[in-house]
Short mmCIF file of C-alpha atoms in Angstrom, two decimals:
data_model
loop_
_atom_site.label_atom_id
_atom_site.label_comp_id
_atom_site.label_asym_id
_atom_site.label_seq_id
_atom_site.Cartn_x
_atom_site.Cartn_y
_atom_site.Cartn_z
CA MET A 1 111.79 129.16 48.81
CA ARG A 2 113.62 128.93 52.11
CA ILE A 3 113.51 132.46 53.49
CA ALA A 4 115.35 133.71 56.57
CA HIS A 5 114.63 137.05 58.22
CA LEU A 6 117.16 138.62 60.58
CA LEU A 7 116.31 141.34 63.09
CA PHE A 8 118.10 141.85 66.42
CA THR A 9 116.04 144.49 68.22
CA LYS A 10 114.41 143.98 71.62
CA ARG A 11 111.21 146.01 71.37
CA PHE A 12 108.25 146.15 69.01
CA ALA A 13 107.87 149.15 66.70
CA GLY A 14 107.32 149.85 63.00
CA SER A 15 110.30 147.94 61.57
CA GLU A 16 109.38 144.93 63.68
CA ARG A 17 105.77 145.06 62.48
CA TYR A 18 106.96 145.10 58.86
CA ALA A 19 109.29 142.13 59.28
CA ILE A 20 106.80 140.09 61.33
CA GLU A 21 103.89 140.63 58.95
CA LEU A 22 106.12 139.79 55.98
CA ALA A 23 107.33 136.55 57.58
CA ASN A 24 103.80 135.60 58.64
CA ALA A 25 102.52 136.13 55.08
CA GLN A 26 105.40 134.25 53.47
CA VAL A 27 105.08 131.18 55.70
CA GLN A 28 101.74 130.45 54.02
CA GLN A 29 103.67 129.25 50.94
CA HIS A 30 107.35 129.05 51.89
CA GLU A 31 109.63 127.72 54.61
CA VAL A 32 110.50 130.68 56.81
CA CYS A 33 112.95 131.10 59.69
CA PHE A 34 113.43 134.18 61.85
CA VAL A 35 116.83 134.83 63.49
CA MET A 36 116.47 137.22 66.40
CA ASN A 37 117.83 138.57 69.63
CA ARG A 38 116.81 136.30 72.50
CA ALA A 39 115.55 139.40 74.31
CA ALA A 40 112.78 139.74 71.71
CA ALA A 41 111.13 136.70 73.32
CA GLU A 42 111.18 138.01 76.90
CA ASP A 43 107.99 138.31 78.92
CA ARG A 44 107.36 142.00 78.24
CA PRO A 45 104.42 143.77 76.58
CA ASP A 46 106.75 145.27 73.94
CA ALA A 47 108.63 142.04 73.15
CA TRP A 48 107.79 140.77 69.68
CA ALA A 49 108.79 137.13 69.12
CA GLY A 50 105.34 135.95 70.21
CA ARG A 51 103.73 137.87 67.35
CA LEU A 52 105.19 135.48 64.77
CA ASP A 53 103.05 132.76 63.21
CA PRO A 54 103.81 129.45 65.01
CA ARG A 55 104.89 128.00 61.66
CA VAL A 56 107.77 130.49 61.43
CA GLN A 57 110.86 128.79 62.84
CA GLN A 58 112.73 130.86 65.41
CA VAL A 59 116.46 131.01 66.11
CA ARG A 60 117.11 133.03 69.26
CA ILE A 61 120.61 134.32 69.87
CA GLY A 62 122.00 135.79 73.09
CA LEU A 63 123.34 138.97 71.61
CA PRO A 64 126.83 140.24 72.59
CA TRP A 65 127.85 143.81 71.95
CA LEU A 66 129.51 142.68 68.73
CA LEU A 67 127.80 139.88 66.83
CA PRO A 68 130.44 137.89 64.90
CA ALA A 69 129.27 137.41 61.34
CA SER A 70 130.84 133.95 61.55
CA ARG A 71 128.08 132.82 63.93
CA ILE A 72 125.38 133.71 61.40
CA ALA A 73 127.42 132.20 58.58
CA HIS A 74 127.67 128.93 60.54
CA TRP A 75 123.89 128.89 61.08
CA ALA A 76 123.25 129.64 57.39
CA ARG A 77 125.46 126.75 56.28
CA SER A 78 123.28 124.47 58.37
CA TRP A 79 119.81 125.82 57.46
CA ARG A 80 120.77 126.73 53.87
CA PRO A 81 118.31 129.57 53.11
CA ASP A 82 117.76 130.71 49.55
CA ILE A 83 117.24 134.28 50.74
CA CYS A 84 118.45 136.07 53.88
CA HIS A 85 116.41 139.26 54.41
CA ALA A 86 118.02 141.65 56.90
CA HIS A 87 116.24 144.39 58.83
CA LEU A 88 118.20 147.28 60.39
CA SER A 89 121.93 147.72 60.78
CA TYR A 90 123.03 144.85 63.01
CA ALA A 91 121.31 142.27 60.82
CA CYS A 92 122.74 143.74 57.62
CA LYS A 93 126.29 143.59 58.99
CA ALA A 94 125.73 140.02 60.19
CA LEU A 95 125.20 138.86 56.59
CA ALA A 96 128.75 139.77 55.57
CA GLY A 97 129.94 136.15 55.75
CA VAL A 98 126.79 134.41 54.49
CA SER A 99 126.89 132.76 51.07
CA SER A 100 123.10 132.87 50.55
CA VAL A 101 121.58 135.75 48.60
CA GLY A 102 121.29 138.68 51.01
CA VAL A 103 118.78 141.51 50.74
CA ALA A 104 117.70 144.27 53.07
CA THR A 105 114.83 146.67 53.47
CA LEU A 106 115.98 150.26 53.97
CA HIS A 107 113.96 150.97 57.08
CA ILE A 108 116.06 154.11 57.63
CA ALA A 109 118.71 155.00 55.01
CA TYR A 110 121.45 153.57 52.81
CA LYS A 111 124.82 153.17 54.53
CA ALA A 112 127.68 151.57 52.67
CA ARG A 113 129.03 149.72 55.71
CA GLN A 114 125.67 148.03 56.20
CA HIS A 115 124.44 147.51 52.66
CA ALA A 116 127.22 147.54 50.03
CA HIS A 117 127.87 143.78 50.33
CA LEU A 118 124.23 142.76 49.84
CA ASP A 119 122.68 141.41 46.64
CA GLY A 120 119.57 143.59 46.76
CA LEU A 121 117.98 146.56 48.50
CA ILE A 122 114.31 147.40 48.98
CA ALA A 123 113.70 151.13 49.32
CA ILE A 124 110.36 152.08 50.86
CA THR A 125 110.17 155.63 49.45
CA PRO A 126 111.47 157.29 46.25
CA GLN A 127 113.70 159.52 48.40
CA GLN A 128 115.63 156.46 49.56
CA LEU A 129 116.28 155.42 45.97
CA ALA A 130 118.16 158.66 45.45
CA GLN A 131 120.45 157.84 48.40
CA ILE A 132 121.78 154.63 46.85
CA PRO A 133 125.02 155.34 44.96
CA ALA A 134 125.45 154.36 41.33
CA SER A 135 128.43 152.24 42.43
CA TYR A 136 126.16 149.85 44.35
CA ALA A 137 126.41 146.52 42.50
CA GLY A 138 123.20 144.84 43.60
CA ARG A 139 119.62 145.06 42.45
CA VAL A 140 117.42 147.90 43.74
CA VAL A 141 113.64 148.27 43.88
CA GLN A 142 111.15 150.59 45.56
CA ILE A 143 108.33 148.77 47.34
CA PRO A 144 106.40 150.80 49.92
CA ASN A 145 105.25 149.54 53.28
CA TRP A 146 101.72 148.34 53.83
CA SER A 147 99.08 148.36 56.52
CA GLN A 148 96.11 146.11 57.06
CA PRO A 149 92.96 147.85 58.38
CA ARG A 150 92.30 146.89 61.98
CA ALA A 151 88.90 147.70 63.42
CA ALA A 152 88.82 149.18 66.89
CA ALA A 153 87.12 147.11 69.58
CA PRO A 154 83.52 148.07 70.40
CA GLY A 155 83.52 150.84 72.99
CA ALA A 156 87.30 151.36 72.74
CA ARG A 157 87.02 155.12 72.29
CA GLU A 158 84.97 155.58 75.44
CA ARG A 159 87.03 153.09 77.45
CA LEU A 160 90.39 154.61 76.67
CA ARG A 161 89.24 158.18 77.09
CA ALA A 162 87.90 157.28 80.52
CA ALA A 163 91.21 155.60 81.41
CA TRP A 164 93.12 158.68 80.23
CA GLY A 165 90.90 161.10 82.15
CA VAL A 166 89.69 162.67 78.90
CA GLY A 167 86.13 163.91 78.66
CA PRO A 168 83.74 162.70 75.95
CA GLN A 169 83.57 166.19 74.42
CA ASP A 170 87.31 166.90 74.57
CA TRP A 171 89.16 167.22 71.26
CA VAL A 172 92.07 164.77 71.44
CA VAL A 173 95.31 165.53 69.61
CA GLY A 174 97.32 162.33 69.61
CA THR A 175 100.50 160.71 68.43
CA LEU A 176 101.59 157.09 68.55
CA GLY A 177 105.01 155.45 68.31
CA ARG A 178 108.47 155.35 69.83
CA SER A 179 109.40 158.22 72.13
CA GLU A 180 112.81 159.14 70.75
CA HIS A 181 114.45 162.35 69.55
CA SER A 182 113.68 161.73 65.88
CA LYS A 183 109.93 161.57 66.59
CA GLY A 184 109.78 165.13 67.93
CA TRP A 185 107.51 164.59 70.94
CA ASP A 186 109.21 167.53 72.66
CA LEU A 187 108.28 169.76 69.70
CA LEU A 188 104.67 168.59 69.76
CA VAL A 189 104.36 169.37 73.47
CA GLN A 190 105.70 172.88 72.85
CA ALA A 191 103.43 173.47 69.85
CA PHE A 192 100.34 172.22 71.67
CA ALA A 193 101.03 174.54 74.61
CA ARG A 194 101.62 177.46 72.25
CA ALA A 195 98.37 176.81 70.36
CA ALA A 196 96.33 176.94 73.61
CA LEU A 197 93.30 175.21 72.08
CA PRO A 198 90.13 175.39 74.18
CA GLY A 199 88.67 171.99 75.04
CA ALA A 200 91.67 170.11 73.63
CA ARG A 201 93.88 167.43 75.20
CA LEU A 202 97.22 166.01 74.09
CA VAL A 203 97.86 162.24 74.27
CA LEU A 204 101.29 160.73 73.54
CA VAL A 205 101.15 156.92 73.28
CA GLY A 206 104.35 154.87 73.32
CA GLU A 207 107.63 154.35 75.10
CA GLY A 208 111.28 154.97 74.33
CA PRO A 209 114.45 156.69 75.48
CA ASP A 210 112.93 160.19 75.46
CA TRP A 211 109.80 159.28 77.43
CA SER A 212 111.06 160.38 80.86
CA GLY A 213 112.50 163.64 79.57
CA VAL A 214 109.28 164.56 77.75
CA ARG A 215 107.19 163.59 80.78
CA ALA A 216 109.30 165.79 83.06
CA ARG A 217 108.83 168.83 80.80
CA ALA A 218 105.22 168.32 79.72
CA PRO A 219 102.30 169.88 81.63
CA ALA A 220 100.52 167.53 84.00
CA ASP A 221 97.40 167.33 81.83
CA VAL A 222 99.35 165.84 78.89
CA VAL A 223 98.46 162.13 78.86
CA MET A 224 101.36 159.69 78.38
CA PRO A 225 100.02 156.15 78.95
CA GLY A 226 103.13 154.31 77.68
CA PHE A 227 103.37 151.34 75.32
CA THR A 228 100.20 149.91 73.80
CA ASN A 229 99.29 146.64 72.13
CA GLU A 230 96.06 148.19 70.84
CA PRO A 231 97.08 151.02 68.45
CA GLU A 232 93.81 150.78 66.51
CA ASN A 233 91.88 151.49 69.73
CA CYS A 234 94.07 154.48 70.55
CA LEU A 235 93.54 155.89 67.06
CA ALA A 236 89.79 155.50 67.52
CA ALA A 237 90.08 157.62 70.67
CA PHE A 238 91.99 160.39 68.86
CA ASP A 239 90.38 163.24 66.91
CA LEU A 240 93.57 164.36 65.17
CA PHE A 241 96.82 162.48 64.52
CA VAL A 242 100.03 164.53 64.60
CA SER A 243 103.60 163.65 63.70
CA ALA A 244 106.16 166.26 64.71
CA ALA A 245 109.04 164.02 63.60
CA ARG A 246 112.44 165.40 62.76
CA SER A 247 113.01 162.31 60.60
CA GLU A 248 110.61 159.57 59.45
CA PRO A 249 111.73 157.37 56.52
CA PHE A 250 108.20 156.01 56.03
CA GLY A 251 105.97 155.78 59.09
CA LEU A 252 103.64 152.79 59.24
CA VAL A 253 101.66 154.73 61.81
CA PHE A 254 100.62 157.13 59.03
CA LEU A 255 98.93 154.25 57.22
CA GLU A 256 97.26 153.17 60.46
CA ALA A 257 95.97 156.71 61.04
CA MET A 258 94.77 156.85 57.43
CA HIS A 259 92.87 153.58 57.84
CA ALA A 260 91.30 155.07 60.98
CA GLY A 261 90.10 158.05 58.93
CA LEU A 262 91.84 160.63 61.11
CA PRO A 263 92.78 164.12 60.02
CA ILE A 264 96.60 164.19 59.93
CA VAL A 265 99.07 167.01 60.52
CA ALA A 266 102.71 166.11 59.94
CA THR A 267 106.13 167.58 59.43
CA ALA A 268 107.44 167.06 55.89
CA THR A 269 109.69 164.08 56.54
CA GLU A 270 110.45 161.57 53.78
CA GLY A 271 107.52 159.35 54.73
CA ALA A 272 105.00 162.14 55.27
CA SER A 273 105.96 163.81 51.99
CA TYR A 274 105.43 160.51 50.16
CA LEU A 275 102.11 159.70 51.82
CA GLY A 276 100.69 163.12 52.55
CA GLU A 277 98.49 163.93 49.54
CA SER A 278 95.40 163.79 51.79
CA PHE A 279 96.94 165.17 55.00
CA ASP A 280 95.52 168.38 56.44
CA ALA A 281 98.98 169.95 56.67
CA LEU A 282 102.62 169.24 55.81
CA LEU A 283 104.96 171.51 57.74
CA PRO A 284 108.68 172.30 57.92
CA CYS A 285 110.50 169.97 60.29
CA GLY A 286 111.39 171.54 63.62
CA ASP A 287 109.14 174.62 63.22
CA VAL A 288 107.13 174.81 66.46
CA ASP A 289 105.28 177.97 65.41
CA ALA A 290 104.11 176.42 62.13
CA LEU A 291 102.95 173.31 63.98
CA ALA A 292 101.04 175.38 66.55
CA ALA A 293 99.37 177.37 63.78
CA ALA A 294 98.36 174.17 61.96
CA LEU A 295 96.84 172.72 65.12
CA ALA A 296 94.87 175.93 65.57
CA ARG A 297 93.59 175.83 61.96
CA VAL A 298 92.35 172.25 62.22
CA HIS A 299 90.80 172.98 65.61
CA GLU A 300 88.99 176.04 64.23
CA ALA A 301 87.67 174.05 61.26
CA ARG A 302 86.39 171.41 63.66
CA MET A 303 84.65 174.08 65.76
CA ASP A 304 83.04 175.41 62.57
CA GLY A 305 81.52 172.01 61.86
CA GLY A 306 84.18 170.51 59.58
CA ASP A 307 84.34 166.78 58.92
CA ALA A 308 85.57 164.84 61.94
CA ARG A 309 87.02 162.04 59.79
CA ARG A 310 88.71 161.77 56.39
CA VAL A 311 88.73 159.26 53.54
CA HIS A 312 92.39 158.63 52.71
CA PRO A 313 93.68 156.82 49.59
CA VAL A 314 95.03 153.60 51.11
CA GLU A 315 94.20 151.09 48.37
CA ARG A 316 97.75 151.02 46.96
CA PHE A 317 99.16 149.87 50.30
CA SER A 318 97.76 146.33 50.15
CA ARG A 319 99.87 143.78 52.04
CA ALA A 320 99.14 140.96 49.58
CA GLN A 321 100.38 143.03 46.64
CA ARG A 322 103.54 144.16 48.44
CA VAL A 323 104.42 140.65 49.63
CA SER A 324 104.07 139.39 46.05
CA GLU A 325 106.37 142.17 44.82
CA ILE A 326 108.98 141.34 47.47
CA GLU A 327 108.95 137.66 46.55
CA GLY A 328 109.36 138.64 42.89
CA PHE A 329 112.35 140.73 43.93
CA TYR A 330 113.83 137.72 45.72
CA ARG A 331 113.57 135.70 42.51
CA ASP A 332 115.25 138.48 40.54
CA CYS A 333 118.11 138.60 43.04
CA LEU A 334 118.52 134.84 42.88
CA ALA A 335 118.69 135.02 39.09
CA ASP A 336 121.24 137.84 39.26
CA ARG A 337 123.54 136.15 41.76
CA GLY A 338 126.08 135.07 39.19
CA ARG A 339 126.32 138.61 37.80
CA ARG A 340 128.16 140.17 40.73
CA PRO A 341 131.98 139.94 40.79
CA ALA A 342 133.51 137.89 43.60
CA GLY A 343 134.71 139.85 46.63
#
């Protein structure tokens, strides 16, 4: 197959990881092209174009505020993909004028303006399936995200803790991801302060639009080292992973924390509810008191000699299996193409 992926973001996060790993896996057997925002290839630590396999062709577009679908349609007529796989809203809208079979992964939620014209939708949780209206004419499937285990570098725990000013005996409560309102970093800072855990430190790893505001309000001993290209090393330095998110459709970082064997406390977002059978706590979203109480419970269990690490059920989140399922979905959509009415 000739497969095109479209994603027009500038900075690397969970949706970018999904699309990159999918393209890199598919290029082993297919011809793959990635259409992207030129800014994704800038010389920045959080740019992502350089993470693609060299065999993945790249089309870099200088992105205006409004991307005319005609520009993408013109490119598609030249490259002639069998499948165009869109990621996030801008890419989905850009497929409106493309004659190739168009599919999208619901990284966030179904929106008619973005998705109604597409031939197929991949939901990543059962909750997203329920959002898709019966009037949607394309094919729908639920295929969860995946995560490959990544071993931390030797000595990473000690190295990062030293860089963060964290003592070897400190109990590190950490989170990892984009600093934006939906991730609830402000709530985690409040809950951690309210819990007042002896010998504990809070580490918030990542960047985003809320970073400066959280930094201004957080106590000075809260560690906020910014963006990282070594999430597996950061997770090795944590003792507890916490998500205080107000909304999280899936959360690849949950799978990464599960691979790292960390205890996990999370608010009951869509992703956490789907993945959280082995979490230490699932809590109401936005409830600072409940989050503080959960932190205190896990801390007390640790002080009483509880297990420092967990064994989480991660076997069903194999990348090879999920990539195979997605390619099967492509073939189904190609077979169905003649079924949809014109217009």
